[in-house]
Amino acid sequence: MKKIVLAEDNSMLSMLLKFRLEKEGYLLLIAENGKETIELIEEHNPELILTDIMMPFVSGLEVISHVRNKLKNQTPIIVFSASGQEEIVLKAFKLGATDFMSKPFSPNELVNRVKKILR
């Protein structure tokens, strides 16, 4: 079973995504902030990371940077961001993000992207 770490401080959204992705046969580990996210990634070495950019304590950008630079890990990372944050999105790609989705997004679209990356 492929493991996915989801970093999202909106619990409604994370429960919805957990339901959708587990229905597809993935194991979802949820973190509510960047610090927890990094701990889950180091402990479970997931096949995919989904992270919101704006999070308490440690931002999604710091998560990407940690994974790419400190862990030297090429795990695919999909970032979420509210629209109108172009600069941040460009920064995320520069740091090594794999894909980007603008919030609000369709859970079905996310499932399709996850399947494509983890195929």
CSV table of C-alpha atoms in Angstrom, one decimal:
chain,number,residue,atom,x,y,z
A,1,MET,CA,0.0,0.0,0.0
A,2,LYS,CA,1.5,3.3,-1.0
A,3,LYS,CA,1.8,5.9,1.7
A,4,ILE,CA,0.9,9.6,1.2
A,5,VAL,CA,1.6,12.3,3.7
A,6,LEU,CA,-1.0,15.1,3.6
A,7,ALA,CA,-0.1,18.4,5.3
A,8,GLU,CA,-3.3,20.4,5.6
A,9,ASP,CA,-4.6,22.5,8.5
A,10,ASN,CA,-8.2,22.5,7.3
A,11,SER,CA,-9.5,19.3,9.0
A,12,MET,CA,-12.7,19.2,6.8
A,13,LEU,CA,-10.6,19.1,3.7
A,14,SER,CA,-8.1,16.6,5.0
A,15,MET,CA,-10.9,14.2,6.1
A,16,LEU,CA,-12.5,14.4,2.7
A,17,LEU,CA,-9.2,13.7,0.9
A,18,LYS,CA,-8.4,10.9,3.4
A,19,PHE,CA,-11.7,9.3,2.5
A,20,ARG,CA,-11.2,9.7,-1.3
A,21,LEU,CA,-7.6,8.5,-1.4
A,22,GLU,CA,-8.1,5.6,1.0
A,23,LYS,CA,-11.0,4.4,-1.2
A,24,GLU,CA,-8.4,4.3,-4.0
A,25,GLY,CA,-6.2,2.1,-1.9
A,26,TYR,CA,-3.6,4.6,-0.6
A,27,LEU,CA,-2.7,5.0,3.1
A,28,LEU,CA,-3.0,8.6,4.1
A,29,LEU,CA,-1.0,10.1,7.0
A,30,ILE,CA,-2.3,13.6,8.1
A,31,ALA,CA,-0.3,16.4,9.6
A,32,GLU,CA,-1.8,19.7,10.6
A,33,ASN,CA,1.4,21.8,10.5
A,34,GLY,CA,4.8,21.8,8.8
A,35,LYS,CA,6.6,20.5,11.8
A,36,GLU,CA,4.4,17.4,12.1
A,37,THR,CA,4.7,16.9,8.3
A,38,ILE,CA,8.5,16.7,8.5
A,39,GLU,CA,8.3,14.2,11.3
A,40,LEU,CA,5.8,12.0,9.4
A,41,ILE,CA,8.0,12.2,6.2
A,42,GLU,CA,11.1,11.2,8.2
A,43,GLU,CA,9.4,8.4,10.0
A,44,HIS,CA,7.3,6.9,7.2
A,45,ASN,CA,9.2,7.7,4.0
A,46,PRO,CA,6.0,8.2,1.9
A,47,GLU,CA,5.7,7.7,-1.9
A,48,LEU,CA,4.0,11.1,-2.2
A,49,ILE,CA,3.7,14.3,-0.2
A,50,LEU,CA,0.7,16.7,-0.5
A,51,THR,CA,1.2,20.0,1.3
A,52,ASP,CA,-0.6,23.3,1.7
A,53,ILE,CA,1.8,26.2,1.4
A,54,MET,CA,0.3,28.3,4.2
A,55,MET,CA,0.6,26.3,7.4
A,56,PRO,CA,1.3,27.1,11.1
A,57,PHE,CA,4.9,26.8,12.4
A,58,VAL,CA,6.6,25.5,9.3
A,59,SER,CA,5.3,26.5,5.8
A,60,GLY,CA,4.9,24.2,2.8
A,61,LEU,CA,7.9,25.9,1.3
A,62,GLU,CA,10.0,24.9,4.2
A,63,VAL,CA,8.7,21.3,4.0
A,64,ILE,CA,9.8,21.1,0.3
A,65,SER,CA,13.2,22.6,1.1
A,66,HIS,CA,13.7,20.1,4.0
A,67,VAL,CA,12.8,17.1,1.8
A,68,ARG,CA,14.9,18.2,-1.2
A,69,ASN,CA,18.0,19.6,0.6
A,70,LYS,CA,18.2,18.1,4.0
A,71,LEU,CA,16.8,14.6,3.3
A,72,LYS,CA,18.1,14.6,-0.3
A,73,ASN,CA,14.8,13.0,-1.2
A,74,GLN,CA,13.1,13.1,-4.6
A,75,THR,CA,9.6,12.1,-3.4
A,76,PRO,CA,7.0,13.8,-5.6
A,77,ILE,CA,5.4,16.8,-3.8
A,78,ILE,CA,2.1,18.4,-4.8
A,79,VAL,CA,1.5,21.8,-3.3
A,80,PHE,CA,-1.8,23.5,-2.7
A,81,SER,CA,-2.3,27.2,-2.5
A,82,ALA,CA,-5.1,29.7,-2.5
A,83,SER,CA,-5.2,31.6,-5.8
A,84,GLY,CA,-3.3,34.8,-6.3
A,85,GLN,CA,-0.1,33.6,-4.7
A,86,GLU,CA,1.9,33.3,-7.9
A,87,GLU,CA,5.2,34.3,-6.4
A,88,ILE,CA,4.9,31.6,-3.7
A,89,VAL,CA,4.0,29.0,-6.3
A,90,LEU,CA,7.0,29.9,-8.4
A,91,LYS,CA,9.2,29.6,-5.3
A,92,ALA,CA,7.7,26.2,-4.6
A,93,PHE,CA,8.7,25.0,-8.0
A,94,LYS,CA,12.1,26.4,-7.6
A,95,LEU,CA,12.5,24.5,-4.4
A,96,GLY,CA,11.5,21.3,-6.1
A,97,ALA,CA,7.7,20.9,-6.0
A,98,THR,CA,6.4,18.4,-8.6
A,99,ASP,CA,2.9,19.8,-9.2
A,100,PHE,CA,0.6,22.6,-8.0
A,101,MET,CA,-3.1,22.8,-7.4
A,102,SER,CA,-5.0,26.0,-6.7
A,103,LYS,CA,-7.5,26.0,-3.9
A,104,PRO,CA,-10.4,25.3,-3.9
A,105,PHE,CA,-9.8,22.2,-6.0
A,106,SER,CA,-11.8,19.1,-6.9
A,107,PRO,CA,-11.0,16.0,-4.9
A,108,ASN,CA,-11.5,14.0,-8.1
A,109,GLU,CA,-8.8,16.0,-9.9
A,110,LEU,CA,-6.4,15.5,-7.0
A,111,VAL,CA,-7.1,11.7,-7.1
A,112,ASN,CA,-6.3,11.7,-10.8
A,113,ARG,CA,-3.0,13.5,-10.3
A,114,VAL,CA,-2.0,11.3,-7.5
A,115,LYS,CA,-2.7,8.2,-9.6
A,116,LYS,CA,-0.7,9.6,-12.5
A,117,ILE,CA,2.3,10.4,-10.3
A,118,LEU,CA,2.2,7.0,-8.4
A,119,ARG,CA,1.5,4.9,-11.4
